[in-house]
Amino acid sequence: MKTDIEWMQEAIALAHNAGKAGEVPVGALVVCNGQVMGRGRNSQIGNHDPSAHAEVMALRDAALHMGNYRLENCTLYVTLEPCTMCAGAILNARLARVVYGASEPRTGAAGSALDIFSNKALNPHAQITRGVLAEQCAQLMQQFFKPKRLNLSPLREDALRPQEDWFEGLPNYPWEPHYVSQLPSLNGLRLHYLDENHESAQPQQMTYLCLHGNPAWSYLYRKMIPVFTAHGHRVVAPDLIGFGKSDKFKKASQHNFMFHRDVLLEFVKHLDLKRVILVVQDWGGLLGLTLPMAMTERFAGLLVMNTTLATGQAPLSDGFLSWRRWCRDNPDFEVGKLFARGNKHLSAAECDAYNRPFTERGHRAALHAFPPMVPELQSSEGADISARALTFWRDEWQGQSLMAIGTQDPVLGVDVMRNLHQNIRNCPEPMMLNHAGHFVQEHGQIIAESAVHHFKLPHS
């Protein structure tokens, strides 16, 4: 006849199998008259079943094997102290005995957190034997959870994190991901960014800081990045929180103008970016154009495409108001179709790449938040800082500038950009891209080629 230790070793083997499957490593078996009647391991994740604890799985297996839901004269061996749910199942099965390994101080219902089996008001009780191979059973749990506890970027409870496999097989996006979560404003959120040529600093190297808008992400710059890097320049392209591979707030109300601006300011300082060419479009400009006045020494140039500064001093354009109404009335719009509509040259795979960050519906909070977040009144959040930025660009900007306009843009088109052009000191005549719409970066190669020839570091 096998001993309790030998039976527990079999339960430990089942626990190992659970861990290999990505489940919390708990194993259990039901023994009657020296024979195994049922085996089980944790299977909640794989079975999509919150009740699929090892004990319950073993009881089910034994009941089927014995043809009876009463498992009288049987012993349950389990590597971890049963919880209240499993304790209830044990009582209903009329087990004679329960032998467990490691105690569970938070949820254990056999004497740790509470003791179901000592409650005389309940059904006849199983005899409890505690601590058999406790150290081995506890070590299983510790080894399983250790990598999770060492996670330097744990996910906040109010946020979601896109899965890595959502971004597999993206066309023309070969760059390695980088992440930062230690910025004060992020407060533990994880922000994704690209950082190319950061290890090959040269005397004439500039840093192209590429900021996307809504509903895009760093994928939007895939046609411009190779041009910048081919000329030896560094490229940094973050995904704003709520977009791309960065963490997503669960609620639209968590987004606000100053939060995103503060993140970008801290991001630039964290990477210690210098000789920066600020590359902006859409919300990349609404936010990004407010940055250089706070750190003028870091910025050398501006490449600005279809964007604006919303100061609340003038009405928002009819095109933008129409876009905002459309977003409100179509909250579940497909991002890829939006890109396809204005960029007929894109492949189906490229359009699909814009859907990837929003594979699950819960990840769309930023799409709902950003259109109404544009400052509309002088009292709106972000309006005052935008007005100060407009004054900076008009009166104080000392760097070089280049503007490119997608003339087919119904939201931030020629009229809006001409008005912005008048407020950027020493900005030359804009490049006019007559086949480009709002997402002008989809025609970005020619813009990038113009930029690398236009922007030159001043001679010291």
Coordinates of C-alpha atoms in Angstrom, one line a residue, residues 104-401:
E104 CA -2.7 28.9 1.4
P105 CA -2.9 31.8 3.9
R106 CA -5.1 34.0 1.8
T107 CA -7.8 31.6 0.6
G108 CA -7.3 28.3 2.3
A109 CA -10.5 26.9 3.8
A110 CA -9.0 24.0 5.8
G111 CA -7.6 26.1 8.6
S112 CA -5.7 29.0 7.1
A113 CA -8.1 31.7 6.1
L114 CA -11.0 29.8 7.6
D115 CA -11.9 26.2 8.5
I116 CA -14.9 24.8 6.7
F117 CA -14.2 21.3 8.0
S118 CA -14.5 22.2 11.6
N119 CA -17.9 23.7 11.3
K120 CA -20.2 21.2 13.0
A121 CA -23.3 22.7 11.4
L122 CA -22.2 21.4 8.0
N123 CA -22.3 17.8 6.6
P124 CA -20.1 15.0 8.0
H125 CA -16.5 16.1 7.8
A126 CA -13.4 14.7 6.2
Q127 CA -10.4 14.1 8.3
I128 CA -7.7 16.6 7.4
T129 CA -4.0 15.9 7.1
R130 CA -1.8 18.9 6.5
G131 CA 1.7 19.6 5.3
V132 CA 2.6 16.5 3.4
L133 CA 5.6 17.4 1.2
A134 CA 4.6 21.0 2.0
E135 CA 8.0 22.5 1.0
Q136 CA 7.9 20.9 -2.5
C137 CA 4.4 22.0 -3.1
A138 CA 5.1 25.5 -1.9
Q139 CA 8.2 25.7 -4.1
L140 CA 6.1 24.8 -7.2
M141 CA 3.9 27.9 -6.5
Q142 CA 6.9 30.1 -5.8
Q143 CA 8.7 29.1 -9.0
F144 CA 5.5 29.7 -11.0
F145 CA 4.8 33.2 -9.7
K146 CA 8.4 34.4 -9.4
P147 CA 8.7 35.7 -13.0
K148 CA 5.4 37.5 -12.6
R149 CA 6.5 39.2 -9.4
L150 CA 9.7 40.2 -11.2
N151 CA 7.7 41.9 -14.0
L152 CA 9.1 45.4 -14.2
S153 CA 6.0 46.6 -16.0
P154 CA 3.0 45.1 -14.3
L155 CA -0.3 46.0 -15.8
R156 CA -2.4 48.6 -14.0
E157 CA -5.9 47.5 -13.0
D158 CA -7.4 50.5 -14.9
A159 CA -5.6 49.6 -18.1
L160 CA -5.3 46.9 -20.8
R161 CA -2.2 45.7 -22.6
P162 CA -2.4 44.6 -26.3
Q163 CA -1.1 41.1 -26.9
E164 CA 2.2 40.7 -28.7
D165 CA 0.8 38.2 -31.2
W166 CA -1.7 40.9 -32.5
F167 CA 1.3 42.5 -34.2
E168 CA 2.8 39.5 -35.9
G169 CA 3.4 39.6 -39.6
L170 CA 3.0 43.4 -40.0
P171 CA 4.1 44.5 -43.5
N172 CA 7.1 46.9 -43.6
Y173 CA 7.4 47.2 -39.9
P174 CA 10.5 45.3 -39.0
W175 CA 11.7 47.4 -36.0
E176 CA 12.3 46.1 -32.5
P177 CA 9.9 47.4 -29.8
H178 CA 11.1 49.5 -26.8
Y179 CA 9.1 50.2 -23.7
V180 CA 9.2 52.7 -20.9
S181 CA 7.0 52.7 -17.7
Q182 CA 9.0 54.7 -15.2
L183 CA 8.0 58.1 -16.3
P184 CA 6.2 59.9 -13.4
S185 CA 3.1 60.7 -15.5
L186 CA 2.8 57.1 -16.7
N187 CA 2.4 55.9 -13.1
G188 CA 3.2 52.4 -14.2
L189 CA 1.6 52.4 -17.6
R190 CA 3.8 51.0 -20.3
L191 CA 4.5 53.1 -23.4
H192 CA 5.9 51.6 -26.6
Y193 CA 8.3 53.4 -28.9
L194 CA 10.6 52.8 -31.8
D195 CA 14.2 53.9 -31.4
E196 CA 16.4 53.4 -34.5
N197 CA 20.0 54.4 -34.9
H198 CA 20.3 55.3 -31.3
E199 CA 23.7 53.5 -31.0
S200 CA 25.3 55.1 -34.0
A201 CA 25.7 58.7 -32.9
Q202 CA 27.5 60.9 -35.4
P203 CA 28.4 64.6 -35.3
Q204 CA 25.8 65.6 -37.8
Q205 CA 23.1 63.1 -36.6
M206 CA 19.7 64.6 -35.8
T207 CA 16.8 62.9 -34.1
Y208 CA 13.5 62.7 -35.9
L209 CA 10.8 62.6 -33.2
C210 CA 7.7 61.3 -35.0
L211 CA 4.4 61.8 -33.3
H212 CA 1.2 60.2 -34.6
G213 CA -2.4 61.2 -34.1
N214 CA -5.8 59.5 -33.8
P215 CA -6.5 56.7 -34.7
A216 CA -3.0 55.9 -35.9
W217 CA 0.2 54.6 -34.2
S218 CA 3.9 54.5 -35.1
Y219 CA 3.1 52.2 -38.0
L220 CA 2.0 55.4 -39.8
Y221 CA 5.7 56.4 -40.1
R222 CA 7.0 53.2 -41.7
K223 CA 7.6 54.9 -45.1
M224 CA 9.6 57.8 -43.6
I225 CA 11.7 56.0 -41.0
P226 CA 13.9 54.1 -43.6
V227 CA 14.7 57.4 -45.3
F228 CA 15.8 59.1 -42.1
T229 CA 17.9 56.2 -40.9
A230 CA 19.5 55.7 -44.3
H231 CA 20.9 59.2 -43.9
G232 CA 22.4 58.3 -40.5
H233 CA 19.7 60.0 -38.3
R234 CA 18.1 58.6 -35.2
V235 CA 14.3 58.1 -35.3
V236 CA 12.1 57.9 -32.2
A237 CA 8.5 57.1 -32.7
P238 CA 6.3 56.6 -29.6
D239 CA 2.8 55.2 -29.5
L240 CA 0.6 57.5 -27.3
I241 CA -1.1 55.8 -24.4
G242 CA -4.2 54.3 -25.8
F243 CA -2.7 53.5 -29.2
G244 CA -0.4 51.0 -30.9
K245 CA 1.5 48.7 -28.6
S246 CA 1.2 51.0 -25.6
D247 CA -1.1 50.3 -22.7
K248 CA -4.8 51.3 -23.1
F249 CA -6.9 53.0 -20.5
K250 CA -10.2 51.1 -20.0
K251 CA -12.3 54.3 -19.9
A252 CA -12.3 57.3 -22.3
S253 CA -12.6 59.6 -19.3
Q254 CA -9.1 58.7 -18.2
H255 CA -7.6 60.6 -21.1
N256 CA -6.9 64.3 -21.0
F257 CA -4.8 66.8 -22.9
M258 CA -2.3 67.6 -20.1
F259 CA -1.7 64.0 -19.3
H260 CA -0.5 63.2 -22.8
R261 CA 1.5 66.4 -23.0
D262 CA 3.3 65.6 -19.7
V263 CA 4.1 62.1 -20.8
L264 CA 5.7 63.4 -24.0
L265 CA 7.7 66.0 -22.1
E266 CA 9.0 63.4 -19.7
F267 CA 9.7 61.0 -22.5
V268 CA 11.9 63.5 -24.4
K269 CA 13.8 64.2 -21.1
H270 CA 14.1 60.5 -20.3
L271 CA 15.7 59.6 -23.6
D272 CA 17.7 62.9 -23.4
L273 CA 16.8 63.7 -27.0
K274 CA 18.9 66.4 -28.6
R275 CA 19.1 68.0 -32.1
V276 CA 15.4 67.0 -32.5
I277 CA 13.5 67.5 -35.6
L278 CA 9.8 67.4 -34.4
V279 CA 7.7 65.5 -36.9
V280 CA 3.9 65.9 -36.3
Q281 CA 0.5 65.3 -37.8
D282 CA -3.0 65.4 -36.4
W283 CA -2.9 64.9 -32.6
G284 CA 0.9 64.6 -32.9
G285 CA 0.8 68.3 -33.7
L286 CA -1.9 69.3 -31.2
L287 CA 0.3 67.9 -28.5
G288 CA 3.7 68.0 -30.0
L289 CA 3.6 71.7 -31.0
T290 CA 3.4 72.6 -27.4
L291 CA 6.7 70.9 -26.5
P292 CA 9.6 72.9 -27.9
M293 CA 8.8 76.1 -25.9
A294 CA 9.3 74.1 -22.7
M295 CA 12.8 72.8 -23.9
T296 CA 14.0 75.0 -26.7
E297 CA 17.6 73.8 -26.4
R298 CA 16.6 70.3 -27.5
F299 CA 14.8 71.2 -30.8
A300 CA 16.4 72.1 -34.1
G301 CA 13.6 71.7 -36.6
L302 CA 9.9 71.2 -37.3
L303 CA 8.4 69.0 -40.0
V304 CA 4.7 69.7 -39.7
M305 CA 1.9 67.9 -41.6
N306 CA -1.9 68.3 -41.5
T307 CA -2.5 69.4 -38.0
T308 CA -3.4 72.5 -35.9
L309 CA -3.0 74.3 -32.6
A310 CA -6.5 74.5 -31.0
T311 CA -6.4 77.6 -28.8
G312 CA -10.2 78.2 -28.4
Q313 CA -9.7 81.6 -29.9
A314 CA -11.3 80.7 -33.2
P315 CA -14.0 78.1 -34.1
L316 CA -12.9 74.6 -34.9
S317 CA -13.1 73.9 -38.7
D318 CA -16.3 72.6 -40.2
G319 CA -14.3 69.6 -41.3
F320 CA -13.2 68.7 -37.8
L321 CA -16.6 69.2 -36.3
S322 CA -18.0 66.9 -39.0
W323 CA -15.3 64.3 -38.1
R324 CA -16.1 64.6 -34.4
R325 CA -19.9 64.0 -35.0
W326 CA -19.1 61.0 -37.2
C327 CA -16.9 59.5 -34.5
R328 CA -19.7 60.0 -32.0
D329 CA -22.3 58.4 -34.2
N330 CA -20.0 55.5 -35.3
P331 CA -18.2 54.5 -32.1
D332 CA -17.3 51.1 -33.4
F333 CA -15.9 52.3 -36.8
E334 CA -13.2 50.0 -38.3
V335 CA -9.9 51.9 -38.3
G336 CA -8.5 50.0 -41.3
K337 CA -11.5 50.9 -43.4
L338 CA -11.0 54.6 -42.5
F339 CA -7.4 54.4 -43.8
A340 CA -8.5 52.5 -46.9
R341 CA -11.1 55.2 -47.8
G342 CA -8.5 58.0 -48.0
N343 CA -5.6 55.9 -49.2
K344 CA -6.6 53.7 -52.1
H345 CA -3.0 52.6 -52.7
L346 CA -2.8 50.7 -49.4
S347 CA -2.9 47.0 -49.5
A348 CA -5.4 45.0 -47.4
A349 CA -2.6 44.0 -45.1
E350 CA -1.5 47.6 -44.5
C351 CA -5.1 48.6 -43.7
D352 CA -5.4 45.7 -41.3
A353 CA -2.2 46.8 -39.5
Y354 CA -4.2 49.8 -38.3
N355 CA -6.8 47.5 -36.8
R356 CA -4.3 45.5 -34.8
P357 CA -4.1 47.7 -31.7
F358 CA -7.8 47.5 -31.3
T359 CA -8.3 43.8 -31.9
E360 CA -10.5 43.6 -28.8
R361 CA -13.3 46.1 -28.4
G362 CA -12.3 47.1 -24.9
H363 CA -9.1 48.7 -26.3
R364 CA -10.9 51.5 -28.1
A365 CA -11.2 54.1 -25.3
A366 CA -8.8 56.5 -26.9
L367 CA -10.7 56.5 -30.1
H368 CA -13.7 57.7 -28.2
A369 CA -11.8 60.2 -26.1
F370 CA -9.6 62.1 -28.5
P371 CA -12.2 63.8 -30.8
P372 CA -14.0 65.6 -28.0
M373 CA -10.6 66.3 -26.3
V374 CA -9.6 68.9 -28.9
P375 CA -9.8 72.3 -27.1
E376 CA -12.8 74.1 -28.5
L377 CA -13.2 77.0 -26.0
Q378 CA -10.6 79.2 -24.4
S379 CA -11.6 77.6 -21.1
S380 CA -11.0 74.1 -22.5
E381 CA -8.1 72.0 -21.1
G382 CA -5.1 72.5 -23.4
A383 CA -6.3 75.8 -24.9
D384 CA -4.1 78.1 -22.9
I385 CA -1.0 76.1 -23.4
S386 CA -1.8 75.9 -27.1
A387 CA -2.2 79.7 -27.3
R388 CA 1.2 80.1 -25.7
A389 CA 2.7 77.7 -28.1
L390 CA 1.2 79.6 -31.1
T391 CA 2.9 82.8 -29.8
F392 CA 6.2 80.8 -29.4
W393 CA 6.1 79.6 -33.0
R394 CA 5.2 83.0 -34.4
D395 CA 7.6 85.1 -32.4
E396 CA 10.3 83.1 -30.8
W397 CA 11.0 79.9 -32.8
Q398 CA 14.7 79.9 -33.9
G399 CA 14.8 76.6 -35.7
Q400 CA 14.3 75.4 -39.3
S401 CA 10.8 74.4 -40.5

